[in-house]
Coordinates of C-alpha atoms in Angstrom, one line a residue:
Chain A
X176 CA 68.2 99.4 34.8
X177 CA 67.2 102.9 33.8
X178 CA 69.3 104.4 36.7
X179 CA 72.3 102.4 35.5
X180 CA 71.9 103.7 31.9
X181 CA 71.6 107.2 33.2
X182 CA 74.7 106.9 35.2
X183 CA 76.6 106.2 32.0
X184 CA 75.7 109.8 30.9
X185 CA 77.6 112.6 32.6
X186 CA 75.6 114.6 35.1
X187 CA 72.6 112.5 35.0
X188 CA 72.8 110.2 38.0
X189 CA 70.0 111.3 40.3
X190 CA 71.1 109.3 43.3
X191 CA 73.5 112.2 44.4
X192 CA 71.0 115.0 44.2
X193 CA 71.3 115.9 47.9
X194 CA 75.1 115.6 47.8
X195 CA 75.2 117.9 44.8
X196 CA 73.1 120.5 46.6
X197 CA 75.3 120.3 49.5
X198 CA 78.3 120.6 47.4
X199 CA 77.0 123.7 45.6
X200 CA 76.6 125.3 49.1
X201 CA 80.0 124.2 50.1
X202 CA 81.7 125.5 47.0
X203 CA 80.5 129.0 48.0
X204 CA 82.7 128.6 51.1
X205 CA 85.8 127.9 49.0
X206 CA 88.3 130.8 49.3
X207 CA 87.7 133.1 46.5
X208 CA 90.4 134.2 44.1
X209 CA 90.1 137.7 45.4
X210 CA 90.9 136.6 49.0
X211 CA 93.8 134.7 47.7
X212 CA 95.1 137.7 45.8
X213 CA 94.7 139.8 48.9
X214 CA 96.7 137.3 50.9
X215 CA 99.3 137.3 48.2
X216 CA 99.5 141.0 48.0
X217 CA 100.4 141.5 51.6
X218 CA 103.8 142.9 51.3
X219 CA 105.5 141.6 54.5
X220 CA 107.1 138.2 54.6
X221 CA 105.5 135.9 57.3
X222 CA 107.5 135.0 60.3
X223 CA 107.0 131.7 62.2
X224 CA 103.5 131.6 63.5
X225 CA 102.1 134.3 61.3
X226 CA 101.2 131.9 58.6
X227 CA 98.7 130.5 61.0
X228 CA 97.3 133.8 61.8
X229 CA 96.9 134.6 58.0
X230 CA 95.2 131.2 57.6
X231 CA 93.0 131.8 60.5
X232 CA 91.3 134.6 58.6
X233 CA 89.3 132.0 56.6
X234 CA 86.4 130.5 58.7
X235 CA 86.8 126.9 57.8
X236 CA 90.5 127.0 58.6
X237 CA 90.1 129.0 61.8
X238 CA 87.9 126.2 63.1
X239 CA 90.8 123.7 62.4
X240 CA 93.3 126.1 64.1
X241 CA 91.1 126.5 67.2
X242 CA 90.6 122.7 67.4
X243 CA 94.3 122.1 68.6
X244 CA 97.9 123.2 68.7
X245 CA 98.7 122.7 65.0
X246 CA 101.1 123.9 62.3
X247 CA 100.0 125.1 58.9
X248 CA 100.7 121.8 57.3
X249 CA 98.5 120.0 59.9
X250 CA 95.7 122.5 59.4
X251 CA 95.8 122.1 55.7
X252 CA 95.8 118.2 56.1
X253 CA 93.0 118.4 58.5
X254 CA 90.9 120.4 56.0
X255 CA 91.5 117.7 53.4
X256 CA 90.6 115.0 55.9
X257 CA 87.4 116.7 56.7
X258 CA 86.5 117.3 53.0
X259 CA 87.2 113.7 52.2
X260 CA 85.2 112.5 55.2
X261 CA 82.2 114.5 54.2
X262 CA 82.3 113.4 50.5
X263 CA 82.6 109.8 51.6
X264 CA 79.3 110.2 53.4
X265 CA 77.6 112.2 50.7
X266 CA 78.6 109.8 47.9
X267 CA 76.6 106.9 49.4
X268 CA 79.4 104.5 49.4
X269 CA 80.5 105.2 45.8
X270 CA 84.0 103.9 45.1
X271 CA 84.8 107.0 43.1
X272 CA 85.4 109.2 46.1
X273 CA 87.0 106.3 48.0
X274 CA 89.5 105.7 45.3
X275 CA 90.5 109.5 45.3
X276 CA 90.9 109.3 49.0
X277 CA 92.9 106.1 48.8
X278 CA 95.8 108.1 47.2
X279 CA 96.8 109.0 50.9
X280 CA 96.5 105.5 52.1
X281 CA 98.7 104.4 49.2
X282 CA 101.1 107.1 50.2
X283 CA 101.4 105.6 53.8
X284 CA 101.6 102.1 52.3
X285 CA 104.7 103.1 50.2
X286 CA 106.2 104.9 53.1
X287 CA 105.7 102.1 55.5
X288 CA 107.0 99.5 53.1
X289 CA 110.1 101.5 52.4
X290 CA 110.8 102.2 56.0
X291 CA 110.4 98.5 57.0
X292 CA 112.7 97.5 54.2
X293 CA 115.5 99.7 55.5
X294 CA 114.6 99.2 59.2
X295 CA 114.0 102.9 59.7
X296 CA 111.4 105.0 61.5
X297 CA 108.6 105.9 59.1
X298 CA 108.6 109.7 58.1
X299 CA 106.0 111.7 56.5
X300 CA 102.9 109.7 57.2
X301 CA 99.5 111.2 56.3
X302 CA 96.2 111.2 58.2
X303 CA 93.9 112.0 55.3
X304 CA 93.3 108.5 54.1
X305 CA 90.9 105.9 55.4
X306 CA 93.4 104.1 57.7
X307 CA 95.6 105.8 60.2
X308 CA 99.3 105.2 60.0
X309 CA 98.9 102.9 63.0
X310 CA 96.1 100.9 61.4
X311 CA 98.2 100.6 58.2
X312 CA 101.2 99.4 60.2
X313 CA 99.0 96.7 61.7
X314 CA 97.7 95.8 58.3
X315 CA 101.3 95.3 57.1
X316 CA 101.9 93.0 60.0
X317 CA 98.7 90.8 59.9
X318 CA 97.7 91.2 56.3
X319 CA 94.2 91.5 57.5
X320 CA 91.9 94.3 58.3
X321 CA 90.1 95.0 61.7
X322 CA 86.3 95.3 61.5
X323 CA 84.8 98.5 60.1
X324 CA 87.2 99.0 57.2
X325 CA 85.3 99.5 53.9
X326 CA 85.7 96.2 51.8
X327 CA 86.7 98.2 48.7
X328 CA 89.5 100.0 50.6
X329 CA 90.6 96.6 52.2
X330 CA 90.6 94.9 48.8
X331 CA 92.5 97.6 47.0
X332 CA 95.2 97.8 49.7
X333 CA 95.5 94.0 49.8
X334 CA 95.8 94.0 46.1
X335 CA 98.8 96.4 46.2
X336 CA 100.3 94.6 49.0
X337 CA 100.1 91.3 47.0
X338 CA 102.0 92.9 44.2
X339 CA 104.9 94.0 46.5
X340 CA 106.7 90.6 46.7
X341 CA 109.4 89.5 49.1
X342 CA 112.8 90.8 48.2
X343 CA 111.5 93.7 46.0
X344 CA 114.0 96.5 45.3
X345 CA 113.6 99.6 47.4
X346 CA 113.4 101.9 44.3
X347 CA 110.6 99.8 42.6
X348 CA 108.2 99.8 45.6
X349 CA 106.7 103.2 44.7
X350 CA 106.3 102.2 41.1
X351 CA 104.6 99.0 41.9
X352 CA 102.2 100.7 44.4
X353 CA 101.5 103.7 42.1
X354 CA 100.8 101.4 39.1
X355 CA 98.3 99.5 41.3
X356 CA 96.7 102.7 42.4
X357 CA 96.4 104.3 39.0
X358 CA 95.0 101.0 37.5
X359 CA 92.3 101.0 40.3
X360 CA 91.6 104.6 39.6
X361 CA 91.2 104.1 35.9
X362 CA 89.0 101.1 36.6
X363 CA 86.7 102.7 39.2
X364 CA 86.5 106.1 37.4
X365 CA 85.8 104.2 34.1
X366 CA 82.1 103.7 34.9
X367 CA 81.4 107.3 34.2
X368 CA 82.5 108.8 30.8
X369 CA 83.4 112.3 32.2
X370 CA 85.4 110.7 35.0
X371 CA 86.9 108.1 32.8
X372 CA 88.2 111.1 30.7
X373 CA 89.5 112.7 33.9
X374 CA 91.4 109.6 34.9
X375 CA 92.7 109.1 31.3
X376 CA 94.0 112.7 31.2
X377 CA 95.5 112.4 34.7
X378 CA 97.5 109.3 33.8
X379 CA 98.4 110.7 30.3
X380 CA 99.9 113.9 31.9
X381 CA 101.7 111.9 34.6
X382 CA 103.3 109.7 31.9
X383 CA 104.2 112.7 29.8
X384 CA 105.8 114.3 32.8
X385 CA 107.7 111.0 33.7
X386 CA 108.9 110.8 30.2
X387 CA 110.3 114.3 30.3
X388 CA 111.7 114.0 33.8
X389 CA 113.7 111.0 32.6
X390 CA 114.8 112.7 29.6
X391 CA 116.1 115.8 31.5
X392 CA 117.8 113.6 34.1
X393 CA 119.3 111.4 31.4
X394 CA 118.0 108.2 33.0
X395 CA 117.7 104.8 31.2
X396 CA 114.7 103.3 29.3
X397 CA 114.5 100.8 32.1
X398 CA 113.3 103.4 34.4
X399 CA 110.8 104.5 31.8
X400 CA 109.1 101.1 31.8
X401 CA 108.9 101.3 35.6
X402 CA 107.7 104.8 35.8
X403 CA 104.9 104.7 33.1
X404 CA 101.4 104.1 34.5
X405 CA 98.7 102.1 32.8
X406 CA 95.4 103.3 31.7
X407 CA 96.4 106.3 29.6
X408 CA 95.6 107.0 26.0
X409 CA 99.3 107.5 25.0
X410 CA 100.7 104.0 24.3
X411 CA 104.0 102.9 26.0
X412 CA 105.3 102.2 22.6
X413 CA 105.1 105.9 21.8
X414 CA 107.3 106.8 24.7
X415 CA 109.8 103.9 23.9
X416 CA 110.0 104.9 20.3
X417 CA 110.8 108.5 21.2
X418 CA 113.0 107.9 24.2
X419 CA 116.2 109.8 23.7
X420 CA 114.5 112.3 21.4
X421 CA 114.5 115.9 22.6
X422 CA 111.2 116.9 24.1
X423 CA 110.9 119.7 21.6
X424 CA 110.7 117.2 18.8
X425 CA 108.5 114.8 20.8
X426 CA 105.8 117.3 21.7
X427 CA 104.5 118.0 18.1
X428 CA 104.1 114.1 17.7
X429 CA 101.6 113.9 20.6
X430 CA 98.2 113.4 19.0
X431 CA 96.0 115.2 21.5
X432 CA 95.9 119.0 20.6
X433 CA 95.4 120.0 24.2
X434 CA 98.5 118.1 25.4
X435 CA 100.5 119.5 22.5
X436 CA 99.6 123.0 23.6
X437 CA 100.4 122.3 27.2
X438 CA 103.7 120.7 26.2
X439 CA 104.5 123.8 24.0
X440 CA 104.0 126.2 26.8
X441 CA 105.9 124.0 29.3
X442 CA 108.8 123.8 26.8
X443 CA 108.8 127.6 26.4
X444 CA 109.2 127.8 30.2
X445 CA 111.7 125.2 30.4
X446 CA 113.9 126.7 27.8
X447 CA 113.8 130.0 29.7
X448 CA 114.5 128.7 33.2
X449 CA 115.7 125.2 33.0
X450 CA 113.1 123.9 35.5
X451 CA 110.1 121.7 35.1
X452 CA 107.9 123.4 37.9
X453 CA 105.9 125.2 35.3
X454 CA 105.0 121.8 33.7
X455 CA 103.5 120.7 37.0
X456 CA 101.6 123.9 37.3
X457 CA 100.2 123.6 33.6
X458 CA 99.2 120.0 34.3
X459 CA 97.3 120.9 37.5
X460 CA 95.7 123.8 35.8
X461 CA 94.7 121.6 32.9
X462 CA 93.0 119.1 35.1
X463 CA 91.2 121.8 37.1
X464 CA 90.0 123.4 33.9
X465 CA 88.7 120.0 32.8
X466 CA 86.9 119.4 36.1
X467 CA 85.5 122.8 36.0
X468 CA 82.9 121.6 33.5
X469 CA 81.5 119.5 36.4
X470 CA 80.4 122.7 38.1
X471 CA 77.5 122.9 35.5
X472 CA 76.2 119.4 36.3
X473 CA 73.2 119.2 38.6
X474 CA 73.3 115.5 39.1
X475 CA 75.9 112.8 39.4
X476 CA 79.2 112.3 41.1
X477 CA 81.0 114.7 38.8
X478 CA 80.4 117.8 41.1
X479 CA 81.6 115.9 44.0
X480 CA 84.9 114.9 42.3
X481 CA 85.1 118.6 41.1
X482 CA 84.6 119.7 44.7
X483 CA 87.4 117.5 46.1
X484 CA 89.8 118.6 43.4
X485 CA 88.9 122.2 44.3
X486 CA 89.6 121.7 47.8
X487 CA 92.9 120.1 47.0
X488 CA 93.6 123.0 44.7
X489 CA 92.7 125.6 47.5
X490 CA 95.0 123.8 49.8
X491 CA 97.9 123.9 47.3
X492 CA 97.3 127.5 46.5
X493 CA 97.4 128.4 50.3
X494 CA 100.6 126.3 50.7
X495 CA 102.2 128.1 47.8
X496 CA 101.4 131.5 49.0
X497 CA 102.2 130.8 52.8
X498 CA 105.4 128.9 52.1
X499 CA 106.5 131.5 49.6
X500 CA 105.9 134.3 52.1
X501 CA 107.6 132.4 55.0
X502 CA 110.7 131.7 52.9
X503 CA 110.5 135.3 51.4
X504 CA 110.6 133.9 47.8
X505 CA 110.2 136.4 45.0
X506 CA 106.5 137.1 44.5
X507 CA 106.8 136.6 40.8
X508 CA 108.0 133.1 41.3
X509 CA 105.1 132.4 43.6
X510 CA 102.6 133.9 41.3
X511 CA 104.1 132.0 38.3
X512 CA 103.6 128.6 40.3
X513 CA 100.2 129.6 41.8
X514 CA 97.7 127.1 40.5
X515 CA 94.6 128.5 38.8
X516 CA 91.6 128.7 41.0
X517 CA 88.7 126.3 40.8
X518 CA 86.5 128.6 42.8
Chain B
X17 CA 171.5 136.7 78.1
X18 CA 174.6 134.5 78.6
X19 CA 174.3 130.9 79.6
X20 CA 175.4 129.7 83.0
X21 CA 178.6 127.7 81.9
X22 CA 182.2 127.5 83.0
X23 CA 184.4 129.6 80.6
X24 CA 186.7 127.1 79.4
X25 CA 187.8 125.7 76.0
X26 CA 185.8 122.6 76.2
X27 CA 182.6 124.6 76.8
X28 CA 183.5 127.0 74.1
X29 CA 183.9 124.1 71.6
X30 CA 180.6 122.6 72.7
X31 CA 178.9 126.0 72.3
X32 CA 180.3 126.6 68.9
X33 CA 178.9 123.3 67.8
X34 CA 175.6 124.1 69.2
X35 CA 175.7 127.4 67.6
X36 CA 176.3 125.9 64.2
X37 CA 173.6 123.3 64.7
X38 CA 171.1 126.0 65.8
X39 CA 171.9 128.1 62.8
X40 CA 171.4 125.2 60.5
X41 CA 168.1 124.4 62.2
X42 CA 167.0 128.0 62.0
X43 CA 167.7 127.9 58.2
X44 CA 165.8 124.6 57.9
X45 CA 162.8 125.9 59.9
X46 CA 162.8 129.1 58.0
X47 CA 162.6 127.2 54.7
X48 CA 159.9 125.0 56.1
X49 CA 157.9 128.0 57.3
X50 CA 158.2 129.5 53.8
X51 CA 157.0 126.3 52.1
X52 CA 154.2 125.9 54.6
X53 CA 153.1 129.4 53.9
X54 CA 153.2 128.8 50.3
X55 CA 151.1 125.6 50.7
X56 CA 148.8 127.4 53.0
X57 CA 148.0 130.1 50.5
X58 CA 147.4 127.6 47.8
X59 CA 145.0 125.7 50.0
X60 CA 143.2 129.1 51.0
X61 CA 142.8 129.8 47.3
X62 CA 141.5 126.3 46.7
X63 CA 139.1 126.6 49.7
X64 CA 137.8 129.9 48.5
X65 CA 137.1 128.4 45.0
X66 CA 135.5 125.3 46.4
X67 CA 133.3 127.3 48.9
X68 CA 132.0 129.4 46.0
X69 CA 131.2 126.2 44.1
X70 CA 129.4 124.6 47.0
X71 CA 127.6 127.7 47.9
X72 CA 126.4 128.2 44.2
X73 CA 125.3 124.5 44.0
X74 CA 123.5 124.7 47.3
X75 CA 121.7 127.9 46.4
X76 CA 120.6 126.2 43.0
X77 CA 119.5 123.0 44.9
X78 CA 117.6 124.8 47.6
X79 CA 116.0 127.1 45.0
X80 CA 114.6 124.0 43.2
X81 CA 113.7 122.4 46.5
X82 CA 111.7 125.6 47.4
X83 CA 109.9 125.3 44.1
X84 CA 108.9 121.7 45.0
X85 CA 107.9 122.6 48.5
X86 CA 105.7 125.4 47.2
X87 CA 103.2 122.9 45.8
X88 CA 103.9 119.6 47.6
X89 CA 102.9 118.7 51.2
X90 CA 105.8 118.5 53.6
X91 CA 104.9 114.9 54.5
X92 CA 105.0 113.9 50.9
X93 CA 108.4 115.4 50.4
X94 CA 109.7 113.8 53.7
X95 CA 108.5 110.4 52.7
X96 CA 110.2 110.7 49.3
X97 CA 113.4 111.8 50.7
X98 CA 113.8 109.7 53.8
X99 CA 114.7 106.4 52.2
X100 CA 117.8 106.5 50.1
X101 CA 119.3 103.4 48.5
X102 CA 122.7 102.5 49.9
X103 CA 124.7 104.2 52.5
X104 CA 127.2 107.0 52.5
X105 CA 130.6 105.4 53.0
X106 CA 133.7 107.5 53.8
X107 CA 137.3 106.3 54.1
X108 CA 139.7 108.2 56.3
X109 CA 143.4 108.3 55.1
X110 CA 146.4 110.3 56.5
X111 CA 148.9 111.9 54.2
X112 CA 152.0 113.8 55.0
X113 CA 152.8 117.3 53.9
X114 CA 156.3 118.5 55.1
X115 CA 156.0 115.9 57.8
X116 CA 152.8 117.3 58.9
X117 CA 150.0 114.5 59.3
X118 CA 147.0 115.5 57.4
X119 CA 143.7 113.4 57.6
X120 CA 141.8 113.1 54.4
X121 CA 138.2 112.0 53.9
X122 CA 137.4 110.0 50.7
X123 CA 134.0 109.3 49.3
X124 CA 133.7 105.6 48.8
X125 CA 130.0 105.1 48.2
X126 CA 127.2 107.6 47.8
X127 CA 123.5 106.7 48.4
X128 CA 121.1 106.8 45.5
X129 CA 118.4 109.3 46.6
X130 CA 116.1 108.6 43.6
X131 CA 114.0 105.9 45.3
X132 CA 110.7 107.7 45.0
X133 CA 108.0 107.3 42.3
X134 CA 107.3 109.9 39.7
X135 CA 103.6 109.9 39.9
X136 CA 103.2 112.1 43.1
X137 CA 106.4 113.9 43.3
X138 CA 107.1 117.3 41.8
X139 CA 109.4 117.4 38.7
X140 CA 112.0 119.7 40.2
X141 CA 112.8 117.2 43.0
X142 CA 115.0 115.2 40.6
X143 CA 117.1 118.2 39.7
X144 CA 117.3 119.3 43.3
X145 CA 118.6 116.0 44.4
X146 CA 120.9 115.7 41.5
X147 CA 122.5 118.9 42.3
X148 CA 122.8 117.9 46.0
X149 CA 124.4 114.6 45.0
X150 CA 126.9 116.5 42.8
X151 CA 127.6 118.8 45.8
X152 CA 128.5 116.1 48.2
X153 CA 132.0 115.2 46.8
X154 CA 132.7 118.9 46.6
X155 CA 131.7 119.3 50.2
X156 CA 133.9 116.6 51.3
X157 CA 136.8 118.1 49.3
X158 CA 136.0 121.4 51.0
X159 CA 136.1 119.8 54.4
X160 CA 139.6 118.2 53.5
X161 CA 141.0 121.5 52.3
X162 CA 139.6 123.4 55.3
X163 CA 140.9 121.0 57.8
X164 CA 144.3 121.1 55.9
X165 CA 144.3 124.9 56.3
X166 CA 143.6 124.6 60.1
X167 CA 146.5 122.1 60.6
X168 CA 148.8 124.1 58.4
X169 CA 148.0 127.2 60.2
X170 CA 148.8 125.5 63.6
X171 CA 152.0 124.2 62.1
X172 CA 153.0 127.6 60.8
X173 CA 152.3 129.1 64.1
X174 CA 154.4 126.4 65.9
X175 CA 157.2 126.8 63.3
X176 CA 157.2 130.6 63.6
X177 CA 157.6 130.4 67.4
X178 CA 160.5 127.9 67.0
X179 CA 162.2 130.2 64.3
X180 CA 161.7 133.3 66.6
X181 CA 163.0 131.4 69.6
X182 CA 166.1 130.3 67.7
X183 CA 166.6 133.6 66.1
X184 CA 166.0 136.0 69.0
X185 CA 166.7 133.9 72.1
X186 CA 168.7 130.7 71.6
X187 CA 171.3 131.9 69.0
X188 CA 172.1 135.3 70.5
X189 CA 172.4 133.6 73.9
X190 CA 174.9 131.1 72.6
X191 CA 176.7 133.7 70.7
X192 CA 176.8 136.0 73.8
X193 CA 178.1 133.1 75.8
X194 CA 180.8 132.2 73.2
X195 CA 181.8 135.8 73.1
X196 CA 182.0 135.9 76.9
X197 CA 184.1 132.7 77.0
X198 CA 186.4 133.9 74.3
X199 CA 186.8 137.2 76.2
X200 CA 187.5 135.3 79.4
X201 CA 189.9 133.0 77.7
X202 CA 191.7 135.9 76.1
X203 CA 191.9 137.6 79.4
X204 CA 193.3 134.5 81.1
X205 CA 195.8 134.3 78.2
X206 CA 196.9 137.9 78.6
X207 CA 197.2 137.5 82.4
X208 CA 199.3 134.4 81.8
X209 CA 201.6 136.2 79.4
X210 CA 202.0 139.0 81.9
X211 CA 202.7 136.6 84.6
X212 CA 205.4 134.8 82.4
X213 CA 206.9 138.2 81.4
X214 CA 207.0 139.2 85.1
X215 CA 208.7 135.8 86.0
X216 CA 211.1 136.3 83.2
X217 CA 212.0 139.9 84.4
X218 CA 212.5 138.6 88.0
X219 CA 214.7 135.8 86.7
X220 CA 216.8 138.3 84.6
X221 CA 217.0 140.7 87.6
X222 CA 218.2 137.7 89.7
X223 CA 220.9 136.8 87.1
X224 CA 222.2 140.4 86.9
X225 CA 222.6 140.6 90.6

């Protein structure tokens, strides 16, 4: 009873003490901002194969490179797969880490459903999730899971599958599966106030971004209803009431100060360059900044969530730098879009 | 070079008719060549303009796509882009320009690429795909114009060869042959007159005797 009560307060769940200790050690292995800066400052553009060499300078990544004949994307994916695998072990079967990893299973689920609907070969399947693409394919055929699959994972995937009814339109599959995923995310993370706040902020920011994207593209309000995710603090009615109003007028109406500031900065960049990439960056930075508080917690799941976000952040930063160098993009563009470091 | 014909009046008449026809044909072909050239230059200008538009649009789309790719795993983008709604349908039509058959592609239906969700895709993907969708009709128009240019250039070349053949080979040959026949006929005429005059002289000498 006491443990349950403690778990409701951030950073107090003592069940994860070993995990937190291990995470603190692992955090020290994350690539430092200085090393990233050094990689970014190398003047020469990277030719094919040189990205791997650059990546191989970091110990964790060099192990993945040495393990097989892989490209940069495969190595980055492998790092995420290893990080999620480790955290699933450390989190003692907590659904919190599972739900974060499920994002990749849901990606495969959406992709396979769309490919089946069109009768095409599936493209872009990920191996980070719990189920391999082959296993997920079998699940779609048989609607049951083979032994060894975590009951929570099986239940959540079946829940999403149940919502994708026969004859569903191609363009609504993603919306349905995403809605199911974020509903589950909000529910599972809702047991812990800090994580609940994280889930709420994630959903709010995605909804604000969706609203803005629809405005920029001049799409209909129907698409807004499909695209908005449940579980955020900004009501659907707010978006509906302001649909068609320029974003510059909508931003000051958002109640949360931090969102208002973020939107103001994004608007500034959008007006200057007419692209929304800065909004994506500001959103990611905002969430990383929020999760950075978890670094100070000595107990609980929060540092684990912080670590996995940090690993995702590290992978994204590496991708930004390496892709930018491979394509010889202007370094100021790469710097502008480079996410803030968690490390 | 004169043609290998019998120098008689019948051939002369035939050749004169052929010469008149060749001159008329030459004039017509020259007019056609000029008109083809005018059209060709117009299409070249249009192609240049379209190519610039397509290039600008592709640059914009790829720039935005690069911004998306900078922060999104390749697999996520591949999955988002691999399943468009609908199919690309093109219709092939053939039109005639100065009696030259020109095929033309027309866009009947364009697939809707926006079948991905908003939650896990980068914002600039929308703009990138929108620009690419707008570029497709321009690219098809460019294909039409460039194909027309190729066909017109072949036709201009063919017409030019015909005009030159008429102007420098066929017409001079016929003219030369006509001249030859006329000379030959005049010669015959003169020798005939001489013969007659000689016969008359002989007859007058005989009468005087």
